[in-house]
XYZ file of C-alpha atoms in Angstrom:
235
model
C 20.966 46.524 14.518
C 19.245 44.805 17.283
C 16.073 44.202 15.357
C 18.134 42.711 12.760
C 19.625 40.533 15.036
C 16.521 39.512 16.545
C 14.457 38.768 13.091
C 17.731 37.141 11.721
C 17.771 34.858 15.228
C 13.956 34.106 14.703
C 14.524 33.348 11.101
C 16.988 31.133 12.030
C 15.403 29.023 14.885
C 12.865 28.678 12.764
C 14.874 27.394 9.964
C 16.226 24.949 12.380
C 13.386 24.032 14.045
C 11.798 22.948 10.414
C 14.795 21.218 9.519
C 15.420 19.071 12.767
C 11.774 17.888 11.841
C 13.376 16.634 9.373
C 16.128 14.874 10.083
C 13.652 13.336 12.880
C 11.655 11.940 10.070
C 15.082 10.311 8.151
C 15.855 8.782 11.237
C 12.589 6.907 11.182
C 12.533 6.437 8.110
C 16.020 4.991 8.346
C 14.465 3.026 11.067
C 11.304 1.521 9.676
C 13.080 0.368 6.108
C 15.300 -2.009 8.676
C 19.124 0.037 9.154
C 20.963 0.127 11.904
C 20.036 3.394 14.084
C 19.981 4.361 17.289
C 16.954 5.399 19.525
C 19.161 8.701 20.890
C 19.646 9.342 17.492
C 15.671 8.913 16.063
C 14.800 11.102 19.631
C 17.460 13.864 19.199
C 15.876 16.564 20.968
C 15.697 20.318 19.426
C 18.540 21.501 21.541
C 20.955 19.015 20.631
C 20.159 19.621 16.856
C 20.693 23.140 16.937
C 24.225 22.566 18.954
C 25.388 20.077 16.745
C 24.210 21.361 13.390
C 24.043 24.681 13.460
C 26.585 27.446 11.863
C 27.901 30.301 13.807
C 24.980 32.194 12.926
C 22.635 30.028 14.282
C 21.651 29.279 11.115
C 21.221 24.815 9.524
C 24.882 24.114 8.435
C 23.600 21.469 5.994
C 27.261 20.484 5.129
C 27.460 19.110 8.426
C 24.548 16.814 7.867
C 25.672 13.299 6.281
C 24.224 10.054 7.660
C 25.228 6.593 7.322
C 23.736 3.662 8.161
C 24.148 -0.259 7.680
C 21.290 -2.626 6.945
C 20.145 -4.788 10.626
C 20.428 -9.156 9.614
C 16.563 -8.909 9.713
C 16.541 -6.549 6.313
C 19.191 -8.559 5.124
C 16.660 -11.910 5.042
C 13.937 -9.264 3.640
C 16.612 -8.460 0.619
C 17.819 -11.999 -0.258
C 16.684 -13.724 -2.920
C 15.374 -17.143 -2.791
C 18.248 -19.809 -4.420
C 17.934 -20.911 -7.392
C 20.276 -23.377 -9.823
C 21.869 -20.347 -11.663
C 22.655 -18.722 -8.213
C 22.373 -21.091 -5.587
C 24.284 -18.998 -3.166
C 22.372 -14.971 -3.328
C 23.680 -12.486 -1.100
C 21.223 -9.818 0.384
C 20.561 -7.031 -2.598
C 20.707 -3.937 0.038
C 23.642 -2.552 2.350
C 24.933 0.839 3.516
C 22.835 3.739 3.413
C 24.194 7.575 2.433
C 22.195 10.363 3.330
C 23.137 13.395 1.851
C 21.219 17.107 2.954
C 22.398 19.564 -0.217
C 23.336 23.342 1.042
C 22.076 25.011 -1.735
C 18.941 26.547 -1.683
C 18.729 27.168 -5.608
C 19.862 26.095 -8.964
C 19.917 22.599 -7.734
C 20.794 20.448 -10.754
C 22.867 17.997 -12.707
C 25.940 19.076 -11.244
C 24.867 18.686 -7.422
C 23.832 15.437 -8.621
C 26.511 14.239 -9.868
C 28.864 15.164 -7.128
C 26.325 13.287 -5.272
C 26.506 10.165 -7.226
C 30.138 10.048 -7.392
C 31.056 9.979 -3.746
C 28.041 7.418 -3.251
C 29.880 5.185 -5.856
C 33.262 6.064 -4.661
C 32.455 5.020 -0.998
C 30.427 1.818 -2.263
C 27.133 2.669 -0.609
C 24.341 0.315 -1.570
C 22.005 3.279 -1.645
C 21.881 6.917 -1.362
C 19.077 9.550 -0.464
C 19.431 12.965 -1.699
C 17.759 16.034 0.150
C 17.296 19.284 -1.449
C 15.136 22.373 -0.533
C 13.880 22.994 -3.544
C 12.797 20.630 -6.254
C 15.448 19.393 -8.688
C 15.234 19.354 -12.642
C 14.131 16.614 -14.312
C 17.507 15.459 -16.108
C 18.734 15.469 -12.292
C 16.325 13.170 -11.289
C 17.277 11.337 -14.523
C 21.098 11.351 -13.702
C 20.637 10.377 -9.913
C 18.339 6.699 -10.650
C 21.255 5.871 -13.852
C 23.658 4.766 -11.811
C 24.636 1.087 -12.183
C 24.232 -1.117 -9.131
C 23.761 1.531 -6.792
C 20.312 3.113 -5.595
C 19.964 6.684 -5.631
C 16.430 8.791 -3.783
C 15.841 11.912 -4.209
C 13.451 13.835 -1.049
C 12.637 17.602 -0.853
C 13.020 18.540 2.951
C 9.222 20.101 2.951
C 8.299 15.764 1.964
C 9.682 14.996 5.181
C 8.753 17.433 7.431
C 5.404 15.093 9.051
C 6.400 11.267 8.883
C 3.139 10.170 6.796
C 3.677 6.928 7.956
C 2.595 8.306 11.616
C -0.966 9.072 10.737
C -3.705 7.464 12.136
C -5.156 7.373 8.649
C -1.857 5.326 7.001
C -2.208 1.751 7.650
C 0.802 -0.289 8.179
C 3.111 -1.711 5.466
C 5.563 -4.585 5.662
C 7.475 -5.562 3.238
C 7.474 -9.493 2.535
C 10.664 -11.463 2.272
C 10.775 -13.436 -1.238
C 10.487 -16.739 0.947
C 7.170 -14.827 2.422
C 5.974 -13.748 -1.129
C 6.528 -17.251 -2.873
C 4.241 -18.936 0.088
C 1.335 -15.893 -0.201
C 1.279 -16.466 -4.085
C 1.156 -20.296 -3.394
C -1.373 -20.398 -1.062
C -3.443 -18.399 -2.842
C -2.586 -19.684 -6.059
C -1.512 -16.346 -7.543
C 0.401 -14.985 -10.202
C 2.300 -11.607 -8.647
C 0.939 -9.772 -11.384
C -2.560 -10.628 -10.148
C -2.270 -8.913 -6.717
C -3.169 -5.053 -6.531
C -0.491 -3.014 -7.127
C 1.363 -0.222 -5.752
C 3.648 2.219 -7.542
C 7.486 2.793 -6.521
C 6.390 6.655 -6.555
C 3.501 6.041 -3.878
C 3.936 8.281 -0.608
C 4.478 5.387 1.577
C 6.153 3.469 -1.089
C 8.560 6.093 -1.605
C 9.202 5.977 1.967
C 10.058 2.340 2.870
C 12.208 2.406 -0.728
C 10.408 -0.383 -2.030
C 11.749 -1.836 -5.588
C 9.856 -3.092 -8.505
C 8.742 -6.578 -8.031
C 8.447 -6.975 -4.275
C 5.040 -7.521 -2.360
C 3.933 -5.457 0.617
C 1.720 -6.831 3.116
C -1.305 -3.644 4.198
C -2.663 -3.948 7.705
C -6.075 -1.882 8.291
C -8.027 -1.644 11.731
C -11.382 -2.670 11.110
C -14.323 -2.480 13.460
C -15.788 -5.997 12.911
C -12.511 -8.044 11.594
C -10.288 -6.153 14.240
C -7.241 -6.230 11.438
C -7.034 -7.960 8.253
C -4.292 -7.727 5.622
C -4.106 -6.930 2.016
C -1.211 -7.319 -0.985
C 0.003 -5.173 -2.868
C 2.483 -5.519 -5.849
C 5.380 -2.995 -6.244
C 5.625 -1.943 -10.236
């Protein structure tokens, strides 16, 4: 009985200890795509984690886990288009953040999602991110980006475990404002469609949520230039 308890208690520290690396990474990632978060919140420690999201068991209660976050002013500017006659007036195309950790650990599918989608549309968040443990079916991933209006993600917890976005290897990406894309494509007398692109489904892409159409600005270290920046178009 006491071995049991023991493996089940090592299973489960573990379990959390996997998981709060996480929901570290969220936080960041929350963080670095311009919402509203706390540093005590992006530096939870272990112990914290474990008291505050943990069942009786000592096992994740993943039920407990929901985050929401609003967007700061500065990724407000990022989101707003630039006026034009038919809308001289645009308001910022971004706003509250769901984050959603699912508490089943199989047969994740169109049902899950759905749930999902309905209290994001319910509640009128901007944009949800879905987290399963296990990889979802494709008619789920289907159902969670046909929402109208709204934004739906979808991460496995094992994507976030290591913020990619950390390594020394991963240059920096910042996401231009429309004002800052219009004045990079007239300087250089560009079309958008002639800068290098990026897909939406790219790692780091994935991770900063960029959309179809925007331009991110790629800062390397190099040994004789110091830094220099490339463009890349989102498609």
């Amino acid at each position: 009985m006491d071995e049991d308890y023991s493996a089940g208690s090592v299973d489960a520290d573990r379990e959390m200890t996997r998981l709060w690396r996480t929901w570290r990474t969220v936080f960041e990632m929350l963080l670095d795509r311009g919402y509203e978060v706390t540093e005590d919140e992006v530096q939870m420690p272990l112990h914290e984690f474990k008291q505050k999201y943990s069942d009786p068991l000592g096992y994740p209660d993943r039920n407990k886990m929901k985050i929401s976050a609003r967007p700061t002013e500065a990724m407000q500017a990022k989101y707003t288009p630039l006026p034009s006659k038919s809308n001289p007036n645009p308001q910022p195309d971004c706003g509250t953040i769901y984050v959603e950790f699912c508490p089943d650990s199989t047969g994740v599918g169109t049902k899950q999602v759905r749930t999902f989608n309905h209290f994001v549309d319910e509640n009128n968040f901007h944009t949800g991110v879905f987290i399963t443990q296990t990889p979802i079916s494709p008619s789920a991933v289907r159902l969670l980006s046909s929402m109208p209006g709204r934004i739906c993600e979808h991460f496995q917890e094992q994507d976030l475990l290591v913020n990619i976005t950390r390594h020394e290897l991963v240059p920096k990406h910042v996401l231009l404002s429309p004002d800052e894309k219009a004045r990079l494509l007239e300087r250089y007398r560009l079309k958008e469609s002639q800068l290098p692109r990026i897909q939406v489904s790219d790692p780091v892409a994935r991770y900063l949520g960029l959309r179809r159409g925007q331009v991110v600005k790629i800062i390397r270290r190099s040994e004789t230039a110091g830094r220099y920046a490339s463009y890349r178009w989102v498609i």
